Coordinates of C-alpha atoms and ligand atoms in Angstrom, one line a residue:
M6 CA 215.1 110.6 -125.0
F7 CA 214.9 110.3 -121.2
K8 CA 213.2 113.7 -121.1
I9 CA 210.6 112.7 -123.6
R10 CA 209.9 109.5 -121.7
L11 CA 209.5 111.5 -118.4
L12 CA 207.0 113.8 -120.1
A13 CA 205.1 110.8 -121.3
I14 CA 205.0 109.4 -117.8
T15 CA 203.9 112.7 -116.5
V16 CA 200.9 113.0 -118.9
I17 CA 199.9 109.4 -118.6
L18 CA 200.1 109.2 -114.8
F19 CA 198.2 112.4 -114.4
E20 CA 195.4 111.8 -116.7
F21 CA 194.9 108.1 -115.9
Q22 CA 194.2 107.4 -119.6
S23 CA 196.4 104.5 -120.1
S24 CA 195.0 101.3 -121.5
G25 CA 197.2 99.0 -119.4
S26 CA 196.6 97.9 -115.8
Q27 CA 197.2 100.0 -112.7
Q28 CA 198.5 99.1 -109.3
V29 CA 199.0 100.9 -106.0
W30 CA 202.5 100.5 -104.6
R31 CA 203.6 101.2 -101.0
V32 CA 207.0 102.3 -99.9
V33 CA 207.7 102.9 -96.2
P34 CA 210.5 105.5 -95.8
T35 CA 212.7 104.9 -92.8
T36 CA 214.7 108.1 -92.8
Q37 CA 214.1 111.8 -93.4
N38 CA 216.4 111.5 -96.4
E39 CA 214.2 108.8 -98.0
I40 CA 211.2 111.1 -97.6
I41 CA 213.0 113.8 -99.5
R42 CA 214.0 111.4 -102.2
L43 CA 210.5 110.1 -102.5
R44 CA 209.2 113.6 -102.9
E45 CA 211.8 114.4 -105.5
L46 CA 210.9 111.3 -107.4
G47 CA 207.2 112.1 -107.1
S48 CA 207.6 115.5 -108.6
T49 CA 209.9 114.4 -111.4
L50 CA 207.6 111.6 -112.4
K51 CA 204.4 113.4 -111.5
I52 CA 203.3 110.4 -109.5
D53 CA 199.8 110.4 -108.1
F54 CA 200.4 109.9 -104.4
W55 CA 197.5 108.4 -102.6
I56 CA 199.4 108.9 -99.3
K57 CA 202.1 111.6 -99.6
P58 CA 205.6 111.2 -98.2
S59 CA 205.4 112.9 -94.8
Q60 CA 206.9 111.1 -91.9
V61 CA 209.4 108.4 -91.1
N62 CA 207.7 105.0 -91.0
R63 CA 204.4 106.5 -92.4
P64 CA 203.6 104.5 -95.6
V65 CA 203.6 106.2 -98.9
D66 CA 201.1 104.9 -101.5
F67 CA 201.1 105.8 -105.2
L68 CA 199.5 104.7 -108.4
V69 CA 201.6 102.9 -111.0
E70 CA 200.7 102.3 -114.7
S71 CA 201.8 98.8 -115.8
E72 CA 203.8 100.1 -118.7
Y73 CA 206.0 102.2 -116.3
E74 CA 206.4 99.6 -113.6
K75 CA 209.9 98.8 -114.6
E76 CA 211.0 102.4 -114.9
I77 CA 209.5 103.4 -111.6
S78 CA 210.9 100.3 -109.8
H79 CA 214.3 101.1 -111.3
S80 CA 214.0 104.8 -110.2
L81 CA 213.2 103.7 -106.7
S82 CA 216.2 101.4 -106.4
V83 CA 218.7 103.8 -108.0
S84 CA 217.5 106.4 -105.5
G85 CA 218.3 104.0 -102.7
L86 CA 214.8 103.7 -101.5
P87 CA 213.4 100.6 -99.7
P88 CA 211.7 98.0 -101.9
H89 CA 208.0 98.6 -102.6
S90 CA 205.2 96.3 -101.9
V91 CA 202.2 96.0 -104.2
Y92 CA 199.3 97.2 -102.2
I93 CA 196.4 97.0 -104.7
K94 CA 197.1 94.5 -107.4
D95 CA 194.5 95.5 -110.0
V96 CA 193.0 99.0 -109.6
K97 CA 190.9 98.8 -112.8
S98 CA 189.1 95.6 -111.9
L99 CA 188.2 97.0 -108.5
V100 CA 186.8 100.1 -110.2
G101 CA 184.9 98.0 -112.7
Q102 CA 183.5 95.8 -109.9
Q103 CA 182.2 98.9 -108.0
V104 CA 180.6 100.4 -111.0
A105 CA 178.9 97.1 -111.9
E106 CA 177.6 96.7 -108.3
S107 CA 176.1 100.2 -108.4
K108 CA 174.0 99.2 -111.4
L109 CA 172.3 96.6 -109.2
A110 CA 170.8 99.3 -107.0
K111 CA 167.1 99.1 -107.0
A112 CA 165.2 102.2 -107.9
A113 CA 164.0 104.1 -104.8
F114 CA 161.4 106.7 -104.2
T115 CA 161.9 107.2 -100.5
V116 CA 164.7 107.9 -98.1
A117 CA 164.0 104.5 -96.4
D118 CA 164.1 102.6 -99.7
F119 CA 167.2 104.1 -101.0
D120 CA 170.0 101.5 -101.5
Y121 CA 172.8 102.6 -99.2
S122 CA 174.8 99.5 -99.9
V123 CA 176.3 100.7 -103.2
Y124 CA 177.9 103.9 -104.6
H125 CA 175.6 106.2 -106.6
R126 CA 175.9 108.4 -109.6
V127 CA 175.3 112.2 -109.3
E128 CA 171.7 112.0 -110.5
E129 CA 170.8 109.5 -107.8
I130 CA 172.4 111.6 -105.1
Y131 CA 170.5 114.7 -106.4
A132 CA 167.3 112.5 -106.2
W133 CA 168.2 111.5 -102.6
I134 CA 168.6 115.2 -101.6
D135 CA 165.1 115.9 -103.1
M136 CA 163.6 112.9 -101.2
V137 CA 165.1 114.0 -97.9
A138 CA 163.8 117.6 -98.4
E139 CA 160.3 116.5 -99.4
E140 CA 159.9 113.8 -96.7
Y141 CA 161.1 116.0 -93.9
E142 CA 159.9 119.3 -95.2
S143 CA 158.6 120.5 -91.8
F144 CA 162.2 121.1 -90.7
T145 CA 164.4 120.6 -93.7
T146 CA 165.4 123.1 -96.4
K147 CA 167.2 122.2 -99.6
R148 CA 169.2 125.3 -100.4
Q149 CA 171.1 125.9 -103.6
I150 CA 174.3 127.5 -102.5
G151 CA 175.7 128.1 -106.0
T152 CA 176.8 126.3 -109.1
T153 CA 179.9 124.4 -110.1
Y154 CA 182.2 125.5 -112.9
E155 CA 180.2 123.3 -115.4
G156 CA 176.9 124.8 -114.1
R157 CA 175.7 122.0 -111.8
P158 CA 173.7 123.1 -108.7
I159 CA 175.4 122.7 -105.4
Y160 CA 172.9 122.0 -102.6
A161 CA 173.0 122.2 -98.8
L162 CA 170.5 120.3 -96.7
E163 CA 169.6 122.3 -93.6
F164 CA 168.0 120.4 -90.7
A165 CA 166.6 122.8 -88.2
K166 CA 163.9 121.4 -85.9
E167 CA 161.7 123.8 -84.1
S168 CA 162.9 124.6 -80.6
S169 CA 162.1 127.1 -77.9
N170 CA 165.8 127.8 -77.4
P171 CA 168.5 128.5 -80.0
K172 CA 170.5 125.4 -80.9
P173 CA 174.2 124.9 -81.8
K174 CA 175.0 124.4 -85.4
I175 CA 177.2 121.7 -86.9
F176 CA 178.3 121.9 -90.5
V177 CA 179.4 118.9 -92.6
D178 CA 180.7 118.8 -96.2
S179 CA 182.0 116.0 -98.4
L180 CA 183.4 115.2 -101.8
I181 CA 185.6 118.2 -102.2
H182 CA 187.9 115.5 -103.5
C183 CA 185.7 113.7 -105.9
R184 CA 187.4 110.3 -105.9
E185 CA 186.7 109.9 -102.2
W186 CA 183.4 108.3 -102.8
I187 CA 183.0 106.8 -99.3
T188 CA 182.6 110.2 -97.8
T189 CA 179.2 111.1 -99.4
A190 CA 178.0 107.5 -99.4
S191 CA 178.5 107.0 -95.7
L192 CA 177.3 110.4 -94.7
M193 CA 174.0 109.9 -96.6
L194 CA 173.5 106.8 -94.4
V195 CA 174.5 108.8 -91.2
F196 CA 171.9 111.4 -91.9
K197 CA 169.3 108.8 -92.8
Q198 CA 169.9 107.2 -89.4
M199 CA 169.6 110.6 -87.7
L200 CA 166.3 111.2 -89.5
Q201 CA 164.8 107.7 -89.1
N202 CA 166.2 105.9 -86.1
D203 CA 164.6 107.0 -82.8
D204 CA 167.8 106.1 -80.9
Y205 CA 169.4 109.1 -82.6
A206 CA 166.5 111.5 -82.2
S207 CA 168.5 113.8 -79.9
M208 CA 170.9 114.5 -82.8
L209 CA 168.3 116.6 -84.7
D210 CA 166.5 117.7 -81.5
E211 CA 169.5 119.3 -79.9
V212 CA 171.5 120.6 -82.9
D213 CA 170.8 122.2 -86.3
W214 CA 172.8 120.4 -89.0
Y215 CA 174.0 121.8 -92.3
F216 CA 175.1 119.2 -94.8
V217 CA 176.6 119.8 -98.2
P218 CA 176.9 116.3 -99.6
M219 CA 178.7 117.1 -102.9
I220 CA 181.0 120.0 -103.5
N221 CA 183.2 119.0 -106.4
I222 CA 180.3 117.7 -108.5
D223 CA 181.9 118.2 -111.9
G224 CA 184.8 116.1 -110.7
Y225 CA 182.5 113.5 -109.3
V226 CA 180.8 113.1 -112.7
K227 CA 184.2 112.6 -114.2
T228 CA 185.0 109.9 -111.7
W229 CA 182.1 107.8 -113.1
Q230 CA 183.4 108.2 -116.6
E231 CA 185.8 105.7 -118.4
G232 CA 189.3 106.2 -117.0
G233 CA 188.3 109.0 -114.6
R234 CA 187.8 107.1 -111.3
L235 CA 190.8 108.7 -109.7
W236 CA 190.2 112.3 -110.5
R237 CA 190.8 114.6 -107.6
Q238 CA 190.7 118.2 -108.8
T239 CA 188.0 120.5 -110.0
T240 CA 187.5 120.5 -113.8
R241 CA 188.1 124.1 -114.7
P242 CA 190.9 124.7 -117.3
T243 CA 194.2 126.0 -116.0
A244 CA 197.1 127.7 -117.6
S245 CA 198.3 124.3 -118.7
S246 CA 195.9 122.7 -121.3
A247 CA 197.3 119.2 -120.4
C248 CA 196.4 119.6 -116.7
P249 CA 192.9 121.0 -116.0
G250 CA 191.6 121.4 -112.5
V251 CA 192.6 122.8 -109.2
D252 CA 192.9 121.0 -105.8
A253 CA 190.0 122.6 -104.0
N254 CA 191.5 121.7 -100.7
R255 CA 194.4 124.1 -101.4
N256 CA 192.2 126.9 -102.8
W257 CA 190.7 128.4 -99.7
D258 CA 191.5 131.9 -98.7
A259 CA 193.5 131.0 -95.6
Y260 CA 197.3 130.9 -95.9
W261 CA 196.7 130.4 -99.6
S262 CA 199.8 129.7 -101.7
L263 CA 202.1 129.2 -98.8
P264 CA 204.2 126.1 -98.6
G265 CA 202.0 123.0 -98.6
A266 CA 200.4 123.6 -102.0
S267 CA 201.8 123.7 -105.5
P268 CA 201.8 126.7 -107.9
Y269 CA 202.1 124.3 -110.8
P270 CA 198.8 123.3 -112.6
C271 CA 200.1 119.7 -113.3
D272 CA 200.7 119.0 -109.6
Y273 CA 198.0 117.1 -107.7
D274 CA 198.0 119.8 -105.0
Y275 CA 197.8 122.8 -107.3
H276 CA 196.4 125.7 -105.4
G277 CA 194.8 127.5 -108.4
P278 CA 195.5 130.9 -109.9
T279 CA 194.1 132.9 -107.0
A280 CA 192.5 132.2 -103.6
A281 CA 189.0 130.9 -104.0
S282 CA 189.3 130.8 -107.8
E283 CA 187.1 127.7 -107.9
S284 CA 183.4 128.5 -107.9
E285 CA 182.8 125.4 -105.7
V286 CA 185.1 126.9 -102.9
R287 CA 183.8 130.4 -103.4
N288 CA 180.1 129.4 -103.1
L289 CA 180.7 127.2 -100.1
A290 CA 182.7 129.9 -98.4
S291 CA 180.1 132.6 -98.9
Y292 CA 177.4 130.2 -97.7
V293 CA 179.3 129.5 -94.5
L294 CA 180.2 133.2 -93.9
G295 CA 176.4 133.9 -94.2
F296 CA 176.0 132.3 -90.7
G297 CA 178.2 135.0 -89.2
Y298 CA 181.7 134.7 -87.6
G299 CA 181.7 132.3 -84.7
N300 CA 178.1 131.1 -85.1
I301 CA 178.9 127.6 -86.2
S302 CA 180.0 125.3 -83.3
A303 CA 181.7 122.6 -85.4
Y304 CA 182.7 122.1 -89.0
L305 CA 183.6 118.7 -90.4
T306 CA 185.0 118.5 -93.9
V307 CA 185.1 114.8 -94.7
H308 CA 187.8 113.1 -96.8
S309 CA 189.3 109.7 -97.2
Y310 CA 191.5 107.8 -96.6
T311 CA 194.0 106.9 -93.7
Q312 CA 191.6 107.2 -90.7
L313 CA 192.5 110.5 -89.2
I314 CA 190.9 113.3 -87.3
L315 CA 192.9 116.5 -88.1
Y316 CA 192.5 120.0 -86.8
P317 CA 194.2 123.3 -87.4
Y318 CA 196.7 124.3 -88.3
G319 CA 197.6 122.7 -91.5
Y320 CA 199.7 125.6 -93.0
D321 CA 202.4 125.4 -90.3
D322 CA 203.6 123.7 -87.2
V323 CA 201.8 126.2 -85.0
L324 CA 199.0 125.3 -82.6
T325 CA 195.8 127.3 -82.2
P326 CA 194.8 128.8 -78.8
D327 CA 192.0 126.1 -78.8
N328 CA 194.4 123.2 -79.1
A329 CA 193.5 121.5 -75.8
Y330 CA 189.8 121.7 -76.6
L331 CA 190.3 120.5 -80.2
D332 CA 192.5 117.7 -79.1
S333 CA 190.2 116.4 -76.3
T334 CA 187.2 116.6 -78.6
A335 CA 189.1 114.7 -81.3
K336 CA 190.0 112.0 -78.7
K337 CA 186.4 111.6 -77.7
M338 CA 185.3 111.2 -81.3
A339 CA 188.1 108.8 -82.1
D340 CA 187.3 106.7 -79.0
A341 CA 183.6 106.6 -79.9
I342 CA 184.5 105.5 -83.4
E343 CA 186.9 102.8 -82.2
A344 CA 184.2 101.4 -79.9
V345 CA 182.0 100.5 -82.9
H346 CA 184.2 98.3 -85.1
G347 CA 187.6 98.7 -83.5
K348 CA 189.0 101.0 -86.2
K349 CA 191.6 103.4 -84.8
Y350 CA 191.5 107.0 -86.0
V351 CA 194.7 108.9 -85.3
Y352 CA 194.1 112.5 -84.3
G353 CA 196.2 115.6 -84.0
P354 CA 197.0 119.0 -85.5
S355 CA 197.2 118.7 -89.3
A356 CA 200.7 120.0 -90.1
T357 CA 202.4 118.1 -87.3
G358 CA 200.0 115.1 -87.6
I359 CA 200.6 114.5 -91.3
Y360 CA 202.0 117.1 -93.6
V361 CA 201.8 120.8 -94.2
T362 CA 198.9 121.9 -96.4
S363 CA 198.0 125.6 -97.0
G364 CA 194.6 126.9 -98.2
A365 CA 192.7 123.9 -96.8
T366 CA 189.1 124.0 -95.6
D367 CA 189.8 123.4 -91.9
D368 CA 192.2 126.3 -91.4
W369 CA 189.8 128.6 -93.3
A370 CA 186.7 127.5 -91.2
Y371 CA 188.7 128.1 -88.0
D372 CA 190.3 131.4 -88.9
V373 CA 187.9 133.1 -91.3
A374 CA 184.5 131.6 -90.2
G375 CA 185.4 131.5 -86.5
V376 CA 184.5 127.8 -86.1
T377 CA 186.4 126.6 -83.1
L378 CA 185.8 122.8 -83.6
S379 CA 187.1 122.6 -87.1
Y380 CA 188.1 119.2 -88.3
T381 CA 189.1 117.3 -91.4
Y382 CA 188.0 113.7 -91.1
E383 CA 189.9 111.1 -93.2
L384 CA 187.7 108.0 -93.4
R385 CA 188.6 104.4 -94.0
D386 CA 190.8 102.6 -94.7
T387 CA 194.5 102.5 -94.1
G388 CA 195.5 101.5 -97.6
E389 CA 194.1 98.0 -98.4
Y390 CA 191.7 99.7 -100.8
G391 CA 192.5 103.3 -100.4
F392 CA 190.1 105.5 -102.5
L393 CA 188.5 102.4 -103.8
L394 CA 186.9 101.3 -100.6
P395 CA 184.4 98.4 -101.4
P396 CA 180.8 99.3 -101.1
E397 CA 180.4 96.6 -98.4
Q398 CA 182.2 99.1 -96.1
I399 CA 179.7 101.9 -96.5
L400 CA 177.5 100.5 -93.7
P401 CA 180.2 99.9 -91.1
Q402 CA 181.8 103.2 -92.1
S403 CA 178.6 105.0 -91.5
E404 CA 178.0 103.2 -88.2
E405 CA 181.3 104.4 -86.7
L406 CA 181.0 107.9 -88.2
L407 CA 177.6 108.3 -86.6
E408 CA 179.0 107.5 -83.2
G409 CA 181.8 110.0 -83.8
F410 CA 179.0 112.5 -84.5
V411 CA 177.1 111.6 -81.3
A412 CA 180.3 112.3 -79.3
L413 CA 180.7 115.6 -81.1
K414 CA 177.1 116.6 -80.6
D415 CA 177.3 115.9 -76.8
I416 CA 180.4 118.2 -76.5
V417 CA 178.9 120.9 -78.7
V418 CA 175.6 120.9 -76.7
A419 CA 177.4 120.9 -73.4
N420 CA 179.5 123.9 -74.4
F421 CA 176.9 126.0 -76.1
Ligands
LIG640 O1 195.8 116.4 -98.9 C1 194.7 116.6 -98.6 O2 194.0 117.5 -99.0 C2 194.1 115.7 -97.5 N1 194.3 114.3 -97.8 S1 193.5 113.6 -99.0 O3 194.1 112.2 -99.2 N2 192.0 113.4 -98.6 O4 193.7 114.4 -100.2 C3 194.7 116.0 -96.2 C4 194.5 117.4 -95.8 C5 195.3 117.7 -94.5 N3 195.3 119.1 -94.3 C6 194.5 119.7 -93.5 N4 193.6 119.1 -92.8 N5 194.6 121.0 -93.4
LIG641 ZN1 190.7 114.4 -99.8

C-alpha cells in the first residue's frame, strides 16, 4: 500500500498534473546529516526541488501538492528534519496571474513598442527576434542554428557592427531550463537597451554579441500549457514513458554522466541516454564550436533562481587554471549588479559554490569550446517567488543584468 502511494506521489509530483493546490516549502538543513536525509527523501518521493539540498544553512525549496502535504510533512518529521516554512502559499494562483497579465500586452510591430513588462509566449518571442533582425539589419543576423526535438527553429541573433579591428565575442544563451522565464524576458530588454540607448552604445561598438534567446523551446511551449508551468526538461521521450524529457543542463559532452546528474529518466537532473542526445544541446554545441576553439571571450548561460554567478568546474571540487581571473571578473560583475538595486549575487566555482553538476553548459564551454570566461548566471530572486518571478521584476532584473554585462564587456575588451 505504502509503495503504491509513493508511486502515486512520484507520478503526480513529477508531472504537475494534480487538480489540487501547490505550495513551495522551505527547509533549512543545519547539519550534513540533514542534507543527506533531505536528498534521500527527495529521491524516494521524487520531489521537485527548486533549490537542491547542497550546503548546511543553504535553504532547500520544493514543490508540494496539497493532497500530499500531510505525508510529506510527516516524512520530514519522522526523518528528524527541521520544520518547514511555507514559502509560496499558492503556486497556481501566481501562475494564473502571470498568464493573465501577459494577455494584456499590446500588439507590437517594433522593438521599441514591444511590451517588456510581461512574459511572452513563444510566437511573440519569435516575432521579437524578427523585428530585431529587420530593424538592425545592417549589423544583425538572425541565424537558424538548428531545430528542437519537435521541429521548432532555434535562432541566434548575431550583432556584429563594422569595425576596422577585430572585436571580442561574447555569447549569451537562455531558457535551457524552460520554466526560468525571467531569463529570456530580461535579456530581451537588456539587448533592447544595448540597441537603443545611446548610453550603452559602446556595448555593440566594442564587442560582437551572439544571443540565443530560447534553447528549450518545446519545453517553453509546455510551460504555457495548462499544468505545465514548472516543466524543466526537454520533451523528447525517454526509456520511461511516464517521464519524458532530459535535463539539458546535464546533457553536454563534458564530464557527462559523472556524479552530479542522474541516470534515471524520472529524476529532474536526468542526463539523457548519451552525451548531447538532445537536439537543442547538439545544435547549440555545434554552433558554438563553429567559432573555433578559444575564439569566444565570454559565455554566459543564463538561469534562475538564487542570484549566483558560477564558473567552472561544476563536475568536481577542482579549480581551473583561470580561477583567479574567473573570480575577479565575477566579483566585478556582482559588484556592478549590486550597485543598481542592491541585490547581492554570490559568486564562486560551481561545485564548491553550490553543488556538483556534471554535463553542464559552463564546463563544456570552458573545456571544449575554450571559453575562459564561462559563467552560469542564476538570476532573481532568493526564493520569495522562485521560478515564478512576477513580471514587475523584469525591468529591474534587466537593469542590474545590463550593468553586469557592462562590467564584463570592459574586462573582455581590456584583455582582448
Ligand atoms: O541545476 C542546475 O542546472 C542549475 N540550477 S537551476 O535551478 N537553474 O536548475 C545550477 C547549475 C550549476 N552547475 C553549473 N553551473 N555547472
Ligand atoms: Zn536552470
